[in-house]
Amino acid sequence: MTHEGQKKESKIEVIKRESRYLRGTLKEALQDESPLFSEENVQVLKFHGVYQQDDRDLRLKLKKEGKDKHYIMMVRARIPGGVLNPDQYLVFDRLADEYTDYGTLRITTRQTIQLHGVIKRNLKTAIQNLNEVLIRTLGGCGDQVRNIISCAAPGDEPFRTEMREDVLSLVDRLGAKTRAYYEIWLDGEPVQLDEGESEEPLYGEVYLPRKFKVAMAPEGDNCIDVYDNDIGFVAHIENRHVVGYTVLVGGGMGRTASDKATYPRLASPLCYVSRTDLVETAAAIVTIQRDYGDRVNRRFARMKYLIDRRGSDWFLTELESRLNRTLEAPRPLVWHSAADHLGWHREREGVSYLGLYVPNGRVKDSESVKLKSALRDIVREFRPTVRLTTQQNVILSGIPDELRPEIERKLREAGVPLVEEVSAVHRHAMACVALPTCGLAVAESERALPGLLPVFERVFEELGIADEPITIRMTGCPNGCARPYNADIAFVGRTMGKYDVFLGGSHLGTELNELFKEFVPLDQLVDSVRPVLAAYAQEREPGENFGEFCRRVGLDRFRHVEQALL
Ligand code: SRM
Ligand code: SF4
């Protein structure tokens, strides 16, 4: 039964309830010879940070040969704020070589690493290896609070340390507590629960109705797209210290192209809380979604739909009643940047950090660019802290200034471009994984965007807008994993080879874009937006960015131009 009516709960709710706090029959399944998990275990596995996939490039060939799919697992770690010590990074690097089909690491849009292509037989060892360096995968996926993201830039300002402490407190309070993880992957002793005792005091036995995302940004720099999360905390900083947080709620990108009732939504400001009240406020919000979120129809189960259904006033009243006090109004928010943190920056006296561009987050060695090897060698030799950004890049931090030339030399030798050699078009672009591993992809993304960006570079050069911070994001389906709906330009896969084009978001992540054209073939994507870019180059007002221009002049004008030409 749900709060939203009398209808039957979804099948996944039943699986969760019957899983005994995420045990399912995973322990047994890991011992059998089958290359795949049962349907129920596939759902439970997600909570442990593992997706069962198959290599979609091989499907047709294997089918013709009368063989089953090539089943592989994707392992997604939980790395709060994207911070890894050198040993942790090196374990990922090694596991990619030893246990994955592709030999790559994939930095995600939520500051973690995915290993694609681990076969079932190797899964337990891979997860054990991660746990040996204190990397958990519990919470990587599933209907629970996912990896909590936060600005990855290091620095000696006290507010950075305070935000880090607060992120870790949130992880501690909001993360899953089940001992199943230790029993299944680390051979821990089974726990004996007393009658009525819960292993998940916050979630209960059915966890949350849907995935739940939490983010923390310092006021002024929206490098993490804080508005795209179920809860966004924006730190207000006075005299270099965090004084409190404005709380944003109800963000989310996911939509279904064929269902107009679904939509992306930016989180809206709800209240302001002090640092001391942060964690309990977050937990209380989670319990509202736990108790009232839709458990019948997963398509409408994210908290954004709950808030829109019941209203922000209801939500605030409910929160106040759970916290037993009146909450302060949110503070006004001002954004100056959405920094990518690339290049060299001062971290503290005599110490720097280096942000490196990783095309679509894929850490690999190619013929000409040996990024994976270079990172491994640098991390081994100089032992920087490795920080992953939500723009799929990597930061090497804690580097004594005198080592800078040596590190640059190593990167150049490996063919890794430094920021000066990366165009603005590339710096501001992102693609989701899509094919061949994502089971939901209907079009290419990570493998298609690299072909488009050089063409955009030429167009931007011709139009004299090469240095403008125009974000281009691509996804292989409407789910929105590369956060396309607040990009200036977005290509969202609609069917194989065709994309919906969205225009007019904002580089600062504060505006949603608008659907411009549907079903545009891959080779016509650049041309489809060229007239708008040309008009922007000609007619923009001083300081006006691309998204603002689109919203000021309206996209109809360009739709009509094209219709007139037809
Ligand atoms: Fe995502 C599902 C990859 C960030 C919205 N996402 C998936 C799955 C697991 C496909 C599946 O369910 O079978 C994809 C695995 C592909 C693969 O082979 O690796 C996948 N999502 C990713 C990553 C790896 C994209 C990337 O290129 O980096 C990101 C991993 C983040 C992480 O480390 O946890 C990733 N996904 C996002 C984001 C961006 C964000 O959170 O900032 C979103 C939009 C924000 C949001 O949640 O609303 C996002 N992913 C989705 C959705 C749509 C959710 C919805 O509310 O409708 C799905 C599908 C679903 O949940 O049913 C999805
Ligand atoms: Fe897969 Fe779609 Fe997410 Fe891309 S946006 S990774 S295609 S679910």
XYZ file of C-alpha atoms and ligand atoms in Angstrom:
637
model
C 0.000 0.000 0.000
C 1.247 3.510 -0.707
C 0.298 7.017 0.371
C -0.545 7.816 -3.241
C -3.530 5.527 -3.581
C -4.632 1.940 -3.447
C -2.798 0.664 -6.513
C -0.365 -2.213 -6.366
C 3.223 -1.436 -5.509
C 5.777 -1.961 -8.274
C 7.544 -5.284 -8.720
C 10.826 -3.792 -7.565
C 9.226 -2.854 -4.237
C 8.419 -6.524 -3.719
C 11.944 -7.574 -4.645
C 13.395 -5.054 -2.191
C 11.117 -6.187 0.632
C 11.848 -9.838 0.046
C 15.596 -9.267 -0.292
C 16.116 -9.222 3.491
C 18.009 -5.968 3.506
C 19.692 -6.534 0.164
C 20.785 -10.119 0.622
C 18.617 -11.773 -2.001
C 20.376 -14.965 -3.008
C 23.530 -13.167 -4.080
C 25.867 -15.159 -1.871
C 24.710 -18.410 -3.442
C 24.613 -16.946 -6.966
C 28.250 -15.901 -6.712
C 29.154 -19.540 -6.258
C 27.293 -20.967 -9.228
C 28.814 -21.277 -12.691
C 26.171 -19.231 -14.514
C 27.529 -16.080 -16.242
C 24.458 -14.084 -15.208
C 22.292 -13.296 -12.180
C 18.547 -13.900 -11.794
C 16.112 -11.033 -12.401
C 15.622 -10.509 -8.655
C 19.326 -10.583 -7.908
C 19.988 -8.100 -10.745
C 17.815 -5.584 -8.889
C 19.414 -6.294 -5.517
C 22.905 -6.121 -7.058
C 22.346 -2.501 -8.057
C 22.246 -1.490 -4.403
C 25.677 -3.098 -4.058
C 26.981 -0.902 -6.882
C 26.806 -3.474 -9.666
C 24.825 -3.448 -12.925
C 24.432 -6.541 -15.027
C 24.969 -5.546 -18.660
C 25.981 -7.167 -21.917
C 28.310 -5.974 -24.640
C 25.789 -4.691 -27.168
C 28.367 -4.588 -29.961
C 28.528 -8.373 -29.785
C 24.788 -9.078 -29.636
C 24.145 -9.592 -33.332
C 27.259 -11.664 -33.956
C 26.572 -13.919 -30.979
C 22.943 -14.316 -31.990
C 23.952 -15.371 -35.496
C 26.266 -17.923 -33.948
C 23.357 -19.170 -31.844
C 25.048 -18.032 -28.637
C 23.726 -16.131 -25.632
C 24.683 -12.506 -24.913
C 28.110 -11.727 -23.472
C 27.140 -10.824 -19.908
C 29.380 -8.376 -18.120
C 29.067 -6.409 -14.902
C 29.618 -2.709 -14.404
C 30.992 -1.909 -10.964
C 30.336 1.628 -9.707
C 32.154 2.727 -6.584
C 30.980 5.205 -3.990
C 33.580 7.957 -3.734
C 32.155 10.857 -1.698
C 33.172 14.172 -3.244
C 35.374 12.240 -5.681
C 38.427 12.141 -3.403
C 40.829 9.178 -3.675
C 44.174 8.572 -2.063
C 46.930 7.331 -4.416
C 46.611 3.687 -3.352
C 42.891 3.730 -3.973
C 43.372 5.147 -7.459
C 46.038 2.572 -8.253
C 43.718 -0.284 -7.315
C 41.144 0.940 -9.833
C 43.887 1.235 -12.418
C 45.053 -2.325 -11.796
C 41.556 -3.822 -11.661
C 40.762 -2.272 -15.048
C 43.680 -4.206 -16.516
C 43.201 -7.450 -14.629
C 39.447 -7.859 -14.500
C 37.685 -5.873 -17.209
C 37.027 -6.541 -20.895
C 37.873 -2.988 -21.898
C 40.900 -2.118 -19.747
C 39.544 1.351 -19.004
C 38.328 3.416 -16.064
C 35.297 5.614 -16.548
C 35.034 8.785 -14.468
C 31.353 9.540 -14.118
C 29.300 12.719 -13.978
C 28.892 12.030 -10.245
C 32.554 11.903 -9.342
C 33.045 8.221 -9.159
C 34.688 5.493 -11.206
C 32.964 2.739 -13.124
C 34.707 -0.444 -14.172
C 32.929 -1.854 -17.217
C 33.158 -5.441 -18.335
C 33.826 -7.474 -15.202
C 32.632 -11.038 -15.708
C 30.585 -12.589 -12.937
C 33.347 -14.985 -11.943
C 35.663 -12.067 -11.109
C 33.120 -9.812 -9.457
C 33.711 -10.769 -5.859
C 37.494 -10.492 -6.135
C 37.226 -7.090 -7.800
C 34.941 -5.782 -5.049
C 37.142 -7.292 -2.343
C 40.184 -5.578 -3.852
C 38.384 -2.238 -3.698
C 37.341 -2.816 -0.109
C 40.934 -3.593 0.865
C 41.683 0.074 0.172
C 38.413 1.151 1.839
C 36.444 1.795 -1.325
C 32.835 0.669 -0.971
C 30.480 0.034 -3.836
C 27.373 -0.161 -1.598
C 25.342 2.909 -2.533
C 26.804 3.192 -6.040
C 23.358 2.527 -7.509
C 19.871 1.470 -6.322
C 16.975 3.195 -4.545
C 19.027 4.923 -1.892
C 21.206 7.977 -1.447
C 23.861 7.735 -4.158
C 27.396 9.085 -4.226
C 27.244 12.531 -2.636
C 28.924 15.045 -4.898
C 30.757 18.202 -3.990
C 33.175 20.669 -5.584
C 36.425 18.725 -6.098
C 38.814 21.686 -6.010
C 41.262 21.502 -3.110
C 42.510 24.522 -1.203
C 43.547 25.773 2.187
C 40.467 27.887 2.871
C 38.712 26.609 6.024
C 35.360 26.428 4.228
C 36.713 23.641 2.013
C 37.618 21.508 5.038
C 34.248 22.263 6.623
C 32.338 21.289 3.492
C 34.329 18.072 3.291
C 33.479 17.263 6.908
C 29.824 17.966 6.196
C 29.793 15.741 3.109
C 31.264 12.887 5.138
C 28.712 13.418 7.912
C 25.939 13.251 5.319
C 27.381 10.036 3.882
C 27.503 8.551 7.349
C 23.933 9.527 8.210
C 22.248 8.881 4.861
C 24.125 5.834 3.595
C 22.773 2.273 3.695
C 23.714 0.334 6.827
C 22.926 -3.252 5.894
C 25.521 -5.833 6.885
C 24.547 -7.793 3.776
C 27.356 -6.072 1.911
C 29.973 -7.481 4.255
C 28.404 -10.930 4.305
C 28.223 -11.205 0.545
C 31.441 -9.623 -0.633
C 33.757 -9.790 2.375
C 32.675 -13.101 3.885
C 31.471 -11.383 7.047
C 29.559 -13.395 9.648
C 25.773 -13.307 9.092
C 24.064 -10.973 11.577
C 21.322 -12.202 13.845
C 18.598 -9.593 14.084
C 16.330 -9.481 17.100
C 12.584 -9.577 16.490
C 11.478 -6.217 15.065
C 15.044 -4.918 14.754
C 15.866 -3.025 11.555
C 19.187 -2.993 9.767
C 18.185 0.247 8.099
C 16.848 2.702 10.681
C 16.568 5.479 8.082
C 15.335 3.569 5.037
C 13.421 0.616 6.430
C 13.271 -2.677 4.546
C 12.002 -1.270 1.230
C 14.580 1.493 1.006
C 13.554 4.581 -1.001
C 11.029 4.651 -3.843
C 13.774 5.584 -6.316
C 17.384 6.723 -6.605
C 18.144 9.784 -4.476
C 20.876 12.307 -5.232
C 22.531 14.773 -2.897
C 25.028 17.496 -3.804
C 26.916 20.277 -2.053
C 28.250 23.417 -3.759
C 30.052 26.462 -2.458
C 27.987 29.554 -3.173
C 29.166 31.274 -6.358
C 30.615 28.286 -8.237
C 28.091 25.812 -9.580
C 30.696 23.416 -10.971
C 28.646 20.405 -9.840
C 25.212 21.313 -11.254
C 23.706 21.511 -7.788
C 20.191 22.165 -9.159
C 20.038 18.727 -10.802
C 19.844 16.839 -7.501
C 17.047 15.662 -5.222
C 18.720 17.746 -2.514
C 21.278 20.458 -3.201
C 23.081 22.206 -0.373
C 24.639 25.546 -1.181
C 27.251 26.606 1.378
C 27.193 30.259 2.412
C 30.665 31.427 3.267
C 31.525 34.334 5.520
C 35.067 35.191 6.592
C 36.269 32.020 4.831
C 34.009 29.760 6.951
C 30.742 27.991 6.158
C 27.960 29.643 8.140
C 25.114 27.513 6.830
C 23.399 26.109 3.790
C 20.543 27.037 1.530
C 18.633 23.835 0.848
C 17.342 23.159 -2.662
C 14.955 20.282 -3.316
C 13.392 18.384 -6.200
C 15.978 18.460 -8.967
C 16.273 15.676 -11.512
C 16.952 15.290 -15.218
C 15.236 12.032 -16.169
C 12.375 12.072 -18.649
C 10.773 9.698 -21.104
C 10.505 11.103 -24.626
C 7.153 9.434 -25.305
C 5.564 10.514 -22.012
C 4.879 14.237 -21.822
C 4.002 13.948 -18.130
C 7.699 13.369 -17.364
C 10.126 16.263 -17.284
C 13.496 17.492 -16.083
C 13.301 19.864 -13.126
C 15.778 22.157 -11.424
C 15.748 21.964 -7.639
C 13.947 24.850 -5.965
C 15.086 26.742 -2.861
C 13.297 25.501 0.284
C 15.007 26.821 3.397
C 18.244 27.795 5.090
C 19.897 25.705 7.813
C 22.947 26.118 10.018
C 25.828 23.667 9.774
C 24.663 21.974 12.956
C 21.214 21.315 11.516
C 22.394 20.162 8.111
C 22.479 16.411 8.625
C 19.161 16.062 10.436
C 17.461 18.262 7.842
C 18.809 16.033 5.069
C 17.658 12.895 6.887
C 14.182 14.354 7.447
C 13.850 15.204 3.741
C 14.854 11.653 2.851
C 12.132 10.306 5.156
C 9.477 12.465 3.455
C 10.394 10.945 0.111
C 10.575 7.508 1.773
C 7.047 7.856 3.165
C 5.278 9.733 0.366
C 7.237 9.009 -2.825
C 5.391 7.007 -5.474
C 5.983 3.287 -4.972
C 3.526 2.253 -7.671
C 4.882 3.859 -10.818
C 8.674 4.167 -10.906
C 8.475 6.668 -13.728
C 7.048 9.203 -11.270
C 8.871 8.077 -8.168
C 11.586 10.732 -7.970
C 11.089 13.393 -5.316
C 10.573 16.114 -7.941
C 7.187 14.612 -8.797
C 6.208 14.370 -5.140
C 6.996 18.056 -4.628
C 5.075 19.120 -7.721
C 2.134 16.895 -6.861
C 1.758 18.104 -3.305
C 3.297 21.556 -3.580
C 6.347 23.200 -2.020
C 4.287 24.589 0.860
C 3.136 21.125 1.840
C 6.708 19.879 1.593
C 8.049 22.649 3.823
C 5.308 22.147 6.400
C 5.961 18.425 6.453
C 9.682 19.031 6.928
C 9.083 21.526 9.731
C 6.775 19.140 11.459
C 9.361 16.332 11.252
C 12.068 18.629 12.600
C 9.684 20.144 15.119
C 10.675 23.727 14.371
C 10.184 26.561 11.921
C 12.802 26.848 9.218
C 14.458 30.020 7.965
C 13.793 31.173 4.410
C 16.434 30.287 1.808
C 19.077 32.939 1.153
C 19.418 34.531 -2.277
C 21.960 32.703 -4.449
C 24.450 34.314 -6.801
C 26.497 32.253 -9.260
C 29.644 33.539 -10.928
C 31.080 30.402 -12.463
C 30.812 26.696 -13.143
C 34.555 26.108 -13.064
C 36.122 23.018 -14.592
C 39.223 23.408 -12.405
C 41.488 22.448 -15.313
C 45.117 23.563 -15.447
C 47.513 24.483 -12.630
C 46.136 26.257 -9.565
C 47.605 27.242 -6.247
C 46.443 24.873 -3.499
C 48.412 26.328 -0.596
C 51.815 27.919 -0.091
C 54.322 26.027 -2.290
C 51.756 23.413 -3.364
C 49.618 23.258 -6.521
C 46.944 21.146 -8.101
C 46.562 20.216 -11.733
C 43.225 19.658 -13.436
C 43.499 17.345 -16.443
C 40.993 17.043 -19.231
C 39.698 13.484 -19.675
C 37.574 13.187 -22.835
C 34.174 11.966 -21.625
C 35.770 10.643 -18.471
C 37.300 7.630 -20.219
C 40.739 6.911 -18.780
C 42.462 4.739 -21.363
C 45.573 4.371 -23.466
C 45.145 4.996 -27.182
C 47.765 4.922 -29.940
C 48.591 8.588 -29.509
C 47.512 9.401 -25.943
C 48.652 7.185 -23.078
C 46.479 8.826 -20.424
C 45.956 5.750 -18.282
C 49.647 4.873 -18.137
C 50.668 8.476 -17.525
C 48.254 8.851 -14.607
C 49.393 5.552 -13.139
C 53.081 6.534 -13.354
C 52.502 9.985 -11.884
C 50.319 8.693 -9.059
C 52.852 5.960 -8.255
C 55.852 8.243 -8.272
C 54.527 11.516 -6.841
C 51.550 10.242 -4.840
C 49.121 13.118 -5.365
C 45.569 12.940 -4.032
C 43.326 12.111 -6.998
C 40.090 14.065 -7.239
C 37.350 13.323 -9.733
C 35.147 16.131 -10.979
C 31.489 16.026 -11.951
C 32.576 17.209 -15.387
C 34.310 13.826 -15.791
C 37.824 15.207 -15.345
C 40.627 14.463 -12.907
C 42.551 16.689 -10.513
C 45.962 15.737 -9.135
C 46.398 17.598 -5.888
C 49.039 18.242 -3.253
C 51.854 18.667 -5.772
C 54.931 20.554 -4.496
C 55.629 23.395 -6.934
C 59.102 22.128 -7.778
C 57.591 18.931 -9.247
C 55.433 20.760 -11.751
C 57.935 20.684 -14.664
C 58.575 16.954 -14.200
C 54.864 16.133 -14.151
C 54.251 18.252 -17.240
C 57.125 16.501 -18.993
C 55.626 13.079 -18.254
C 52.216 14.149 -19.514
C 53.652 15.612 -22.707
C 55.652 12.452 -23.358
C 52.435 10.453 -23.020
C 50.658 12.797 -25.442
C 48.225 14.038 -22.778
C 47.071 17.567 -23.630
C 47.455 20.243 -20.980
C 44.672 22.739 -20.618
C 46.280 25.259 -22.984
C 45.887 22.720 -25.774
C 42.235 21.939 -25.072
C 39.662 24.110 -26.846
C 36.747 25.711 -25.001
C 34.406 23.511 -27.035
C 36.020 20.365 -25.615
C 36.327 21.754 -22.090
C 32.617 22.442 -21.919
C 31.393 19.211 -23.497
C 30.266 15.954 -21.915
C 28.731 12.719 -23.126
C 27.203 9.841 -21.200
C 28.458 6.279 -21.621
C 25.674 4.872 -23.839
C 26.823 2.099 -26.200
C 28.132 -0.532 -25.997
C 27.450 -1.119 -22.287
C 24.367 0.889 -21.337
C 21.274 -1.257 -21.639
C 19.041 1.816 -21.996
C 20.933 3.541 -24.833
C 18.994 4.044 -28.040
C 21.806 5.958 -29.744
C 25.562 6.498 -29.507
C 26.915 9.165 -27.198
C 30.451 8.756 -25.798
C 31.545 7.305 -29.126
C 29.719 9.939 -31.193
C 30.543 13.227 -29.474
C 34.292 13.156 -30.259
C 33.403 13.253 -33.974
C 31.200 16.324 -33.572
C 33.441 18.486 -31.419
C 36.113 19.284 -34.048
C 33.326 20.371 -36.404
C 31.905 22.623 -33.698
C 35.400 23.992 -33.079
C 35.630 25.062 -36.731
C 32.154 26.613 -36.692
C 32.855 28.483 -33.445
C 36.168 29.754 -34.919
C 34.455 30.944 -38.110
C 31.793 32.742 -36.101
C 34.265 34.312 -33.683
C 32.780 32.643 -30.593
C 35.544 30.095 -29.944
C 36.216 31.322 -26.418
C 32.611 31.495 -25.264
C 31.681 29.037 -22.492
C 29.016 27.204 -24.479
C 28.197 23.796 -23.035
C 27.512 20.917 -25.427
C 26.188 17.731 -23.875
C 25.112 14.492 -25.459
C 23.235 11.464 -24.191
C 22.265 8.182 -25.766
C 18.688 8.390 -24.427
C 16.441 10.882 -22.619
C 17.454 9.764 -19.100
C 19.880 12.633 -18.880
C 23.049 11.097 -17.416
C 25.288 13.857 -18.811
C 22.801 16.450 -17.485
C 21.794 17.617 -20.973
C 18.730 19.628 -20.021
C 20.576 22.563 -18.551
C 23.270 22.686 -21.247
C 23.424 25.456 -23.831
C 23.260 22.832 -26.576
C 22.141 19.249 -25.988
C 21.771 16.238 -28.232
C 19.555 13.585 -26.705
C 19.410 10.187 -28.401
C 15.961 9.364 -29.732
C 16.624 6.356 -31.921
C 19.741 4.868 -33.490
C 21.532 7.692 -35.350
C 18.965 10.384 -34.480
C 18.788 12.961 -31.725
C 16.491 15.580 -30.260
C 18.209 18.954 -30.099
C 17.708 21.177 -27.053
C 18.954 24.758 -26.882
C 19.163 27.564 -24.365
C 20.195 26.235 -20.982
C 23.027 27.927 -19.198
C 26.693 27.427 -18.580
C 25.982 28.107 -14.888
C 23.466 25.273 -14.723
C 20.671 27.559 -13.580
C 18.290 27.275 -16.555
C 16.592 24.449 -18.371
C 16.863 24.400 -22.147
C 14.057 23.973 -24.649
C 13.366 21.336 -27.257
C 14.408 22.810 -30.610
C 14.193 19.959 -33.102
C 13.379 16.259 -33.013
C 14.922 13.235 -34.723
C 17.869 15.070 -36.260
C 20.380 12.682 -37.898
C 23.848 12.627 -36.345
C 25.502 14.116 -39.430
C 23.085 17.068 -39.426
C 23.402 18.025 -35.771
C 25.974 20.767 -36.268
C 24.068 22.269 -39.191
C 20.850 22.183 -37.204
C 22.225 24.627 -34.642
C 24.515 26.656 -36.905
C 21.874 29.348 -37.742
C 21.261 29.969 -34.035
C 24.983 30.170 -33.319
C 25.453 32.555 -36.277
C 22.664 34.798 -35.028
C 24.181 34.729 -31.547
C 27.579 35.758 -32.948
C 25.981 38.670 -34.818
C 23.299 39.892 -32.489
C 24.320 39.152 -28.923
C 24.274 41.949 -26.440
C 27.417 42.780 -24.483
C 28.102 40.005 -21.991
C 25.129 37.954 -23.143
C 25.776 34.222 -23.170
C 24.330 31.751 -25.645
C 21.538 30.481 -23.412
C 20.418 33.993 -22.499
C 20.385 34.894 -26.187
C 18.204 31.889 -27.051
C 15.755 32.785 -24.318
C 15.677 36.489 -25.296
C 15.067 36.032 -29.014
C 13.119 32.773 -28.759
C 13.764 29.640 -30.790
C 10.637 29.937 -32.970
C 12.375 32.400 -35.183
C 14.915 29.720 -36.183
C 12.370 26.974 -36.501
C 10.419 29.200 -38.869
C 13.505 30.134 -40.908
C 14.086 26.494 -41.607
C 10.455 25.811 -42.482
C 10.538 28.749 -44.922
C 13.570 27.243 -46.630
C 11.935 23.867 -47.089
Fe 22.572 7.631 -15.156
C 20.533 4.965 -15.578
C 25.151 5.933 -16.422
C 24.647 9.999 -13.991
C 19.903 9.724 -14.778
N 22.810 5.733 -15.817
C 21.853 4.771 -15.864
C 22.469 3.421 -16.221
C 22.849 2.728 -14.959
C 21.623 2.527 -17.145
C 20.741 1.495 -16.514
O 19.955 1.823 -15.613
O 20.820 0.349 -16.953
C 23.720 3.912 -16.999
C 24.909 2.954 -17.037
C 25.670 3.121 -18.331
C 26.985 2.454 -18.342
O 27.167 1.511 -19.137
O 27.875 2.867 -17.614
C 23.936 5.266 -16.371
N 24.532 7.853 -15.104
C 25.437 7.107 -15.779
C 26.813 7.727 -15.748
C 27.938 6.710 -15.721
C 26.935 8.681 -16.944
C 28.304 9.214 -17.240
O 28.594 9.277 -18.436
O 29.056 9.566 -16.356
C 26.667 8.576 -14.468
C 27.009 7.810 -13.233
C 26.828 8.648 -12.031
C 27.310 8.028 -10.754
O 28.523 7.918 -10.594
O 26.475 7.689 -9.917
C 25.180 8.856 -14.496
N 22.321 9.507 -14.418
C 23.320 10.367 -14.115
C 22.803 11.695 -13.963
C 23.621 12.953 -13.688
C 23.711 13.282 -12.231
O 23.240 12.546 -11.385
O 24.292 14.317 -11.936
C 21.439 11.613 -14.195
C 20.460 12.808 -14.235
C 20.098 13.303 -12.893
C 18.964 12.527 -12.318
O 19.204 11.515 -11.676
O 17.817 12.919 -12.544
C 21.148 10.235 -14.475
N 20.565 7.384 -15.131
C 19.647 8.393 -15.030
C 18.323 7.839 -15.212
C 16.996 8.632 -15.177
C 16.504 8.803 -13.791
C 15.125 9.369 -13.723
O 14.812 10.017 -12.735
O 14.333 9.148 -14.623
C 18.505 6.461 -15.445
C 17.409 5.410 -15.696
C 16.670 5.045 -14.467
O 17.042 5.361 -13.342
O 15.642 4.392 -14.637
C 19.923 6.210 -15.403
Fe 22.531 5.177 -20.775
Fe 20.694 6.967 -21.326
Fe 22.230 7.293 -19.197
Fe 23.265 7.595 -21.574
S 21.619 8.866 -20.704
S 24.167 6.392 -19.919
S 22.171 6.124 -22.776
S 20.765 5.678 -19.483
